[in-house]
mmCIF file of C-alpha atoms in Angstrom:
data_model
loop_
_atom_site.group_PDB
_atom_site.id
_atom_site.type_symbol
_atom_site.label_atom_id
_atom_site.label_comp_id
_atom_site.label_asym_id
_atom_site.label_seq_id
_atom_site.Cartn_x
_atom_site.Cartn_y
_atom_site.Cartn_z
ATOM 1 C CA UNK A 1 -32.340 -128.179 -55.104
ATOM 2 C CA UNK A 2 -35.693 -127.761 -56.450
ATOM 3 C CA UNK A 3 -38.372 -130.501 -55.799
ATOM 4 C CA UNK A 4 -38.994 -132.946 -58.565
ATOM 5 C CA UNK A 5 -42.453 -133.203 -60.240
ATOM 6 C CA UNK A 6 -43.999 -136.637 -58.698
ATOM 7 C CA UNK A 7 -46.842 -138.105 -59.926
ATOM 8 C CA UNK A 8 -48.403 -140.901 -57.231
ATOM 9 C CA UNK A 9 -51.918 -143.064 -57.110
ATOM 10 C CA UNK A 10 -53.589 -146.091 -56.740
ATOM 11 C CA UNK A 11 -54.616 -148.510 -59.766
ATOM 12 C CA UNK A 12 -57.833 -149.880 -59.432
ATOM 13 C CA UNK A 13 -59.380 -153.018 -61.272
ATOM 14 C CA UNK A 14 -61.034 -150.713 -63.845
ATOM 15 C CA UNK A 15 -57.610 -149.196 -64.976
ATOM 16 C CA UNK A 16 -55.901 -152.566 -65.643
ATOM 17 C CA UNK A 17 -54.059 -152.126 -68.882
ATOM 18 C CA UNK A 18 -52.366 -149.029 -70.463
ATOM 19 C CA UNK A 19 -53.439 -145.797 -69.802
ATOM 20 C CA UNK A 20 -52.224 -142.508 -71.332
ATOM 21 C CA UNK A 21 -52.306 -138.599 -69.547
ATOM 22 C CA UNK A 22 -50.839 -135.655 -70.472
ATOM 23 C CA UNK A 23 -49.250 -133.820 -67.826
ATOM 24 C CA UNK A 24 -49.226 -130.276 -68.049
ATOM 25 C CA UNK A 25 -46.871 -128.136 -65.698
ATOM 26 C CA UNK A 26 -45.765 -124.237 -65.422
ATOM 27 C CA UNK A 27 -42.514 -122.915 -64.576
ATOM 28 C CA UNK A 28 -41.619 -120.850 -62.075
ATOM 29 C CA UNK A 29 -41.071 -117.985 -64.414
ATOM 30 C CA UNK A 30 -44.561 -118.835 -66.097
ATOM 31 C CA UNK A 31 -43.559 -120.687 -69.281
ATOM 32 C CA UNK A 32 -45.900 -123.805 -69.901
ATOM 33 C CA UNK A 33 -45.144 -126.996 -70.580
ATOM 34 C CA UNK A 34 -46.825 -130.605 -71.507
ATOM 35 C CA UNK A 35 -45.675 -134.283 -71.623
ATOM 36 C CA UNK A 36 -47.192 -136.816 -73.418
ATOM 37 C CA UNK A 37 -47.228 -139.766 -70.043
ATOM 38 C CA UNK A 38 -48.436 -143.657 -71.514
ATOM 39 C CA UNK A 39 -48.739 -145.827 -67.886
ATOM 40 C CA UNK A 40 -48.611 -149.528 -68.278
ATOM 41 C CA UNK A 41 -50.804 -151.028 -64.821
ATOM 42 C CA UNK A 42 -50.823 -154.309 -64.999
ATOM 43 C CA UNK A 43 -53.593 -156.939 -63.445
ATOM 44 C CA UNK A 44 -53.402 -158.325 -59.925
ATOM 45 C CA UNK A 45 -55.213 -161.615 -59.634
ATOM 46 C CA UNK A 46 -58.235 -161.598 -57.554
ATOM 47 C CA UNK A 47 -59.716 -164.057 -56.160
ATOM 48 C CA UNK A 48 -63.351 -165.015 -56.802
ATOM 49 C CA UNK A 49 -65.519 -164.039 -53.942
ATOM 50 C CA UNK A 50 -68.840 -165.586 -53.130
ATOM 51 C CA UNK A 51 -71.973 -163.427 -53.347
ATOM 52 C CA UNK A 52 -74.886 -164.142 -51.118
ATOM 53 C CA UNK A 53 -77.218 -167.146 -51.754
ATOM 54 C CA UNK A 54 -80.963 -166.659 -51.099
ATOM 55 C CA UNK A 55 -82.336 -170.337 -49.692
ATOM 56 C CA UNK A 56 -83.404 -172.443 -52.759
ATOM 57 C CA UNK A 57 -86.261 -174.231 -53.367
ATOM 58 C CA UNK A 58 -87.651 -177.040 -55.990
ATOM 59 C CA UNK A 59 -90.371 -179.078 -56.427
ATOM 60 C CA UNK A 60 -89.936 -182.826 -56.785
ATOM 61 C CA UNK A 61 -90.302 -184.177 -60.475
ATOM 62 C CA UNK A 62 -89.519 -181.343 -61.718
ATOM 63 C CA UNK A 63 -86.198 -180.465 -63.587
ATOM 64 C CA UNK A 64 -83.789 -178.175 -61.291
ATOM 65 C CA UNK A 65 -81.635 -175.760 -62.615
ATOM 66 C CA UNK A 66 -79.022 -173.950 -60.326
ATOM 67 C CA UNK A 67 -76.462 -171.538 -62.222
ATOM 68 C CA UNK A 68 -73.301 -171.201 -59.345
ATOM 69 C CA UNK A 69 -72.089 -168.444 -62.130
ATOM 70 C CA UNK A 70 -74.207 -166.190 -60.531
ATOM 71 C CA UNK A 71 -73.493 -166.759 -56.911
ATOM 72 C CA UNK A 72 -69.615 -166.049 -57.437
ATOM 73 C CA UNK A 73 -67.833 -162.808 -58.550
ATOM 74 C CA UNK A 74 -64.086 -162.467 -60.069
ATOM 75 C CA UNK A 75 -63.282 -159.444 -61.633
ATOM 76 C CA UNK A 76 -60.354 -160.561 -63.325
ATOM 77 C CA UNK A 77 -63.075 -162.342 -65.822
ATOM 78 C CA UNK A 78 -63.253 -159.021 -67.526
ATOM 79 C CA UNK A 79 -59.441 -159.375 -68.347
ATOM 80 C CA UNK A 80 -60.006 -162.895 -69.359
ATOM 81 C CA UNK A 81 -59.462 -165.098 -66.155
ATOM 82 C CA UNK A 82 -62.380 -168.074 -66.227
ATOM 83 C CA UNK A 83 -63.738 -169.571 -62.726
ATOM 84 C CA UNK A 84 -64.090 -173.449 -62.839
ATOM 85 C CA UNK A 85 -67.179 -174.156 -60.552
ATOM 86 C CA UNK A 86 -66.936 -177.579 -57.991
ATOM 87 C CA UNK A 87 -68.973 -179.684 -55.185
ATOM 88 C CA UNK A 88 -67.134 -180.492 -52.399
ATOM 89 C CA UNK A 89 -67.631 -183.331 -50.365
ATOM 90 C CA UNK A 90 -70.387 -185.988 -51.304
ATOM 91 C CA UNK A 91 -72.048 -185.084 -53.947
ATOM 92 C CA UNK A 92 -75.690 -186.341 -54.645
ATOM 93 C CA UNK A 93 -76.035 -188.964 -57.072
ATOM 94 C CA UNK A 94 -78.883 -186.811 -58.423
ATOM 95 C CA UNK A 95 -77.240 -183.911 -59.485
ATOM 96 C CA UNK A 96 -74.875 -183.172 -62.289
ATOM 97 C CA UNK A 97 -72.619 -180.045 -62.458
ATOM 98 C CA UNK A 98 -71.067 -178.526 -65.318
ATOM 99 C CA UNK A 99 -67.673 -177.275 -64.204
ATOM 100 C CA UNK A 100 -66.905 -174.578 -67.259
ATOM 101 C CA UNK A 101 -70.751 -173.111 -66.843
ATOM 102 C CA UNK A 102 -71.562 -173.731 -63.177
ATOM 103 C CA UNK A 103 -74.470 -175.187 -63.918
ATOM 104 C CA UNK A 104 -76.277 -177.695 -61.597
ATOM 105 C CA UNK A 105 -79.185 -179.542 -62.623
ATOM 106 C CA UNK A 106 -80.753 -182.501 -61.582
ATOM 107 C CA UNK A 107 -84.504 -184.391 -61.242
ATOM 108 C CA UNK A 108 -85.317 -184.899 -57.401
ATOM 109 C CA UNK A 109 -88.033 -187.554 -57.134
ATOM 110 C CA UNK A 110 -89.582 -188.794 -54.004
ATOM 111 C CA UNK A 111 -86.471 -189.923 -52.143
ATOM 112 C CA UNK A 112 -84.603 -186.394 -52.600
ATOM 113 C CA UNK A 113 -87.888 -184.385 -50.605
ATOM 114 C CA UNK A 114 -86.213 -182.588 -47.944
ATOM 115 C CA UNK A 115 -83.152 -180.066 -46.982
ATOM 116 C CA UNK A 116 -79.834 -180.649 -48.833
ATOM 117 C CA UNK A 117 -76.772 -178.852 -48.039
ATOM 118 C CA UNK A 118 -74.216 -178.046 -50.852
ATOM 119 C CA UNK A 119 -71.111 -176.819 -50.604
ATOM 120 C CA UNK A 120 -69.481 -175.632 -54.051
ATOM 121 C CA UNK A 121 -66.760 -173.911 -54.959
ATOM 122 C CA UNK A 122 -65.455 -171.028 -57.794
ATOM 123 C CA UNK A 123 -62.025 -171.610 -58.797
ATOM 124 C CA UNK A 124 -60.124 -169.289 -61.007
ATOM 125 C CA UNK A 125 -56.881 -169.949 -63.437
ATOM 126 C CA UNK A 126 -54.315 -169.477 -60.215
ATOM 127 C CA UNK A 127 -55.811 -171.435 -58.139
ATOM 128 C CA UNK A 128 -58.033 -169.151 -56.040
ATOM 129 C CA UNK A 129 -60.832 -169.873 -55.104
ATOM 130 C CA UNK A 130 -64.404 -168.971 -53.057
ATOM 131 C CA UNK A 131 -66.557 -171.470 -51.066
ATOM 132 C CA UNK A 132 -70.228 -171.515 -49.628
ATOM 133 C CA UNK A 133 -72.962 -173.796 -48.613
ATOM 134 C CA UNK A 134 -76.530 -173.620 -50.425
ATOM 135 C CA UNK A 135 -79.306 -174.557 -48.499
ATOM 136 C CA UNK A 136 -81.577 -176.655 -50.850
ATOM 137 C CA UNK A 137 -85.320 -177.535 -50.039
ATOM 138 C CA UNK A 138 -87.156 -180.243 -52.241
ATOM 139 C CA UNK A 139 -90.836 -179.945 -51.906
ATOM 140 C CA UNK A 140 -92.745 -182.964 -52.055
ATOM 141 C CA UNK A 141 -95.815 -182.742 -55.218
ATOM 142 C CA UNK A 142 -98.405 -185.074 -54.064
ATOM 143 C CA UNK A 143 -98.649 -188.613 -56.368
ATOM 144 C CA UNK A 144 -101.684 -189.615 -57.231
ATOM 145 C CA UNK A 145 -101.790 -193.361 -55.551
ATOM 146 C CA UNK A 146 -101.945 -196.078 -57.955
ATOM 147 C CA UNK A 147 -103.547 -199.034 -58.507
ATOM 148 C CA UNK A 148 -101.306 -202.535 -58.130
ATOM 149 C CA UNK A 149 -103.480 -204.435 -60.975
ATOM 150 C CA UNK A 150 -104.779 -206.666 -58.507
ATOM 151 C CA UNK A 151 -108.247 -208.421 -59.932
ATOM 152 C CA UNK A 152 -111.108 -207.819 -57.178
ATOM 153 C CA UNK A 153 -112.885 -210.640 -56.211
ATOM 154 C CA UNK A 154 -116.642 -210.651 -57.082
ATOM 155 C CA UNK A 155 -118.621 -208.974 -54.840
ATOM 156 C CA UNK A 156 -122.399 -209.215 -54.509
ATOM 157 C CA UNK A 157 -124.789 -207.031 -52.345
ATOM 158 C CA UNK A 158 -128.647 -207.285 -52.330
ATOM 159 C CA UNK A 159 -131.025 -204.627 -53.464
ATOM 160 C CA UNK A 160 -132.417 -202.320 -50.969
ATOM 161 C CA UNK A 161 -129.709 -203.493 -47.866
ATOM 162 C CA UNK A 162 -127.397 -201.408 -46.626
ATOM 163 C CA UNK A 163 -123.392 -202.047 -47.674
ATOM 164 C CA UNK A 164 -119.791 -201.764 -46.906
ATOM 165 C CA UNK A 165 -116.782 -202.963 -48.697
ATOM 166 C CA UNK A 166 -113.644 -202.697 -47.294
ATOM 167 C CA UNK A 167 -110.858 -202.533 -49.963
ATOM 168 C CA UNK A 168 -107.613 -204.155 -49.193
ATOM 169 C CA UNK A 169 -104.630 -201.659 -48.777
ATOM 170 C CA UNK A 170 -102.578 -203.403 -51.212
ATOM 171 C CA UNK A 171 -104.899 -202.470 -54.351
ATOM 172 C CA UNK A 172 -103.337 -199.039 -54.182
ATOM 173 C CA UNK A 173 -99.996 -198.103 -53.504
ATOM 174 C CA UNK A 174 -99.309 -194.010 -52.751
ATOM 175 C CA UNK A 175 -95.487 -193.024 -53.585
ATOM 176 C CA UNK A 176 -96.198 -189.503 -51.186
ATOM 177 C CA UNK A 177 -95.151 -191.009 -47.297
ATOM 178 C CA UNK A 178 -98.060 -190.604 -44.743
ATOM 179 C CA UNK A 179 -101.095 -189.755 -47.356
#
């Protein structure tokens, strides 16, 4: 018996959906010949995958903006999967997250300065999913102290003498620890 034709591969991402080839063959007593081949590959879910994070920084005060859509891959998004983004564990009062964007923002003030450790997650449509940790640094900006309102009593010095006035420390209160 005479060995059949086979045609054999392996489907990658990229070829998801129908693909069509023309085969063309020869005889063994040189005639030619050509089918018209339409190959259905159909989509695999895959889960997301996390990408790496560079350490991020942000300055107190000042509005933070971290988009978790760009720290997660899927490539079933191109065939219309969507990832769902997520904290895990406690998340800081501080911070909001969009779950259908995977966007993070927040405004850190004095009692966020310091190292924060997030750990969010990409979901897709099945249930797959990707983890990681950021590593968050909020820089302190330093306040400019402030003045309680307190009157100052009158003070009087004489002409040509040498003076010192020692202000009380509760006149002006500084927001920034250890200024």
């Amino acid at each position: 018996a005479a060995p059949l034709p086979m045609l054999q591969g392996l489907a990658s991402q990229a070829q998801v959906g129908e693909q069509r080839m023309l085969l063309d063959g020869i005889y063994r007593d040189g005639r030619h010949w050509q089918q018209q081949l339409s190959l259905t590959i159909a989509n695999v879910n895959d889960a997301p995958v996390a990408l790496p994070a560079p350490p991020l920084t942000a300055l107190e005060e000042q509005p933070l903006r971290i988009d978790l859509s760009t720290l997660f891959r899927d490539e079933d998004v191109a065939l219309g999967d969507q990832l769902s983004y997520h904290m895990l564990g406690v998340s800081p009062s501080w911070l909001t997250l969009d779950a259908s964007t995977g966007l993070i923002s927040g405004l850190p003030d004095d009692a966020q300065v310091g190292r924060w450790s997030l750990n969010v997650e990409a979901r897709d449509r099945s249930g797959a999913s990707a983890r990681q940790t950021l590593e968050l640094t909020i820089n302190n900006v330093n306040d400019v102290p402030r003045w309680s309102g307190e009157e100052l009593p009158a003070i009087v010095v004489r002409e040509g003498r040498p003076f010192r006035i020692t202000l009380p420390p509760s006149l002006f209160q500084d927001a920034d620890t250890g200024d």
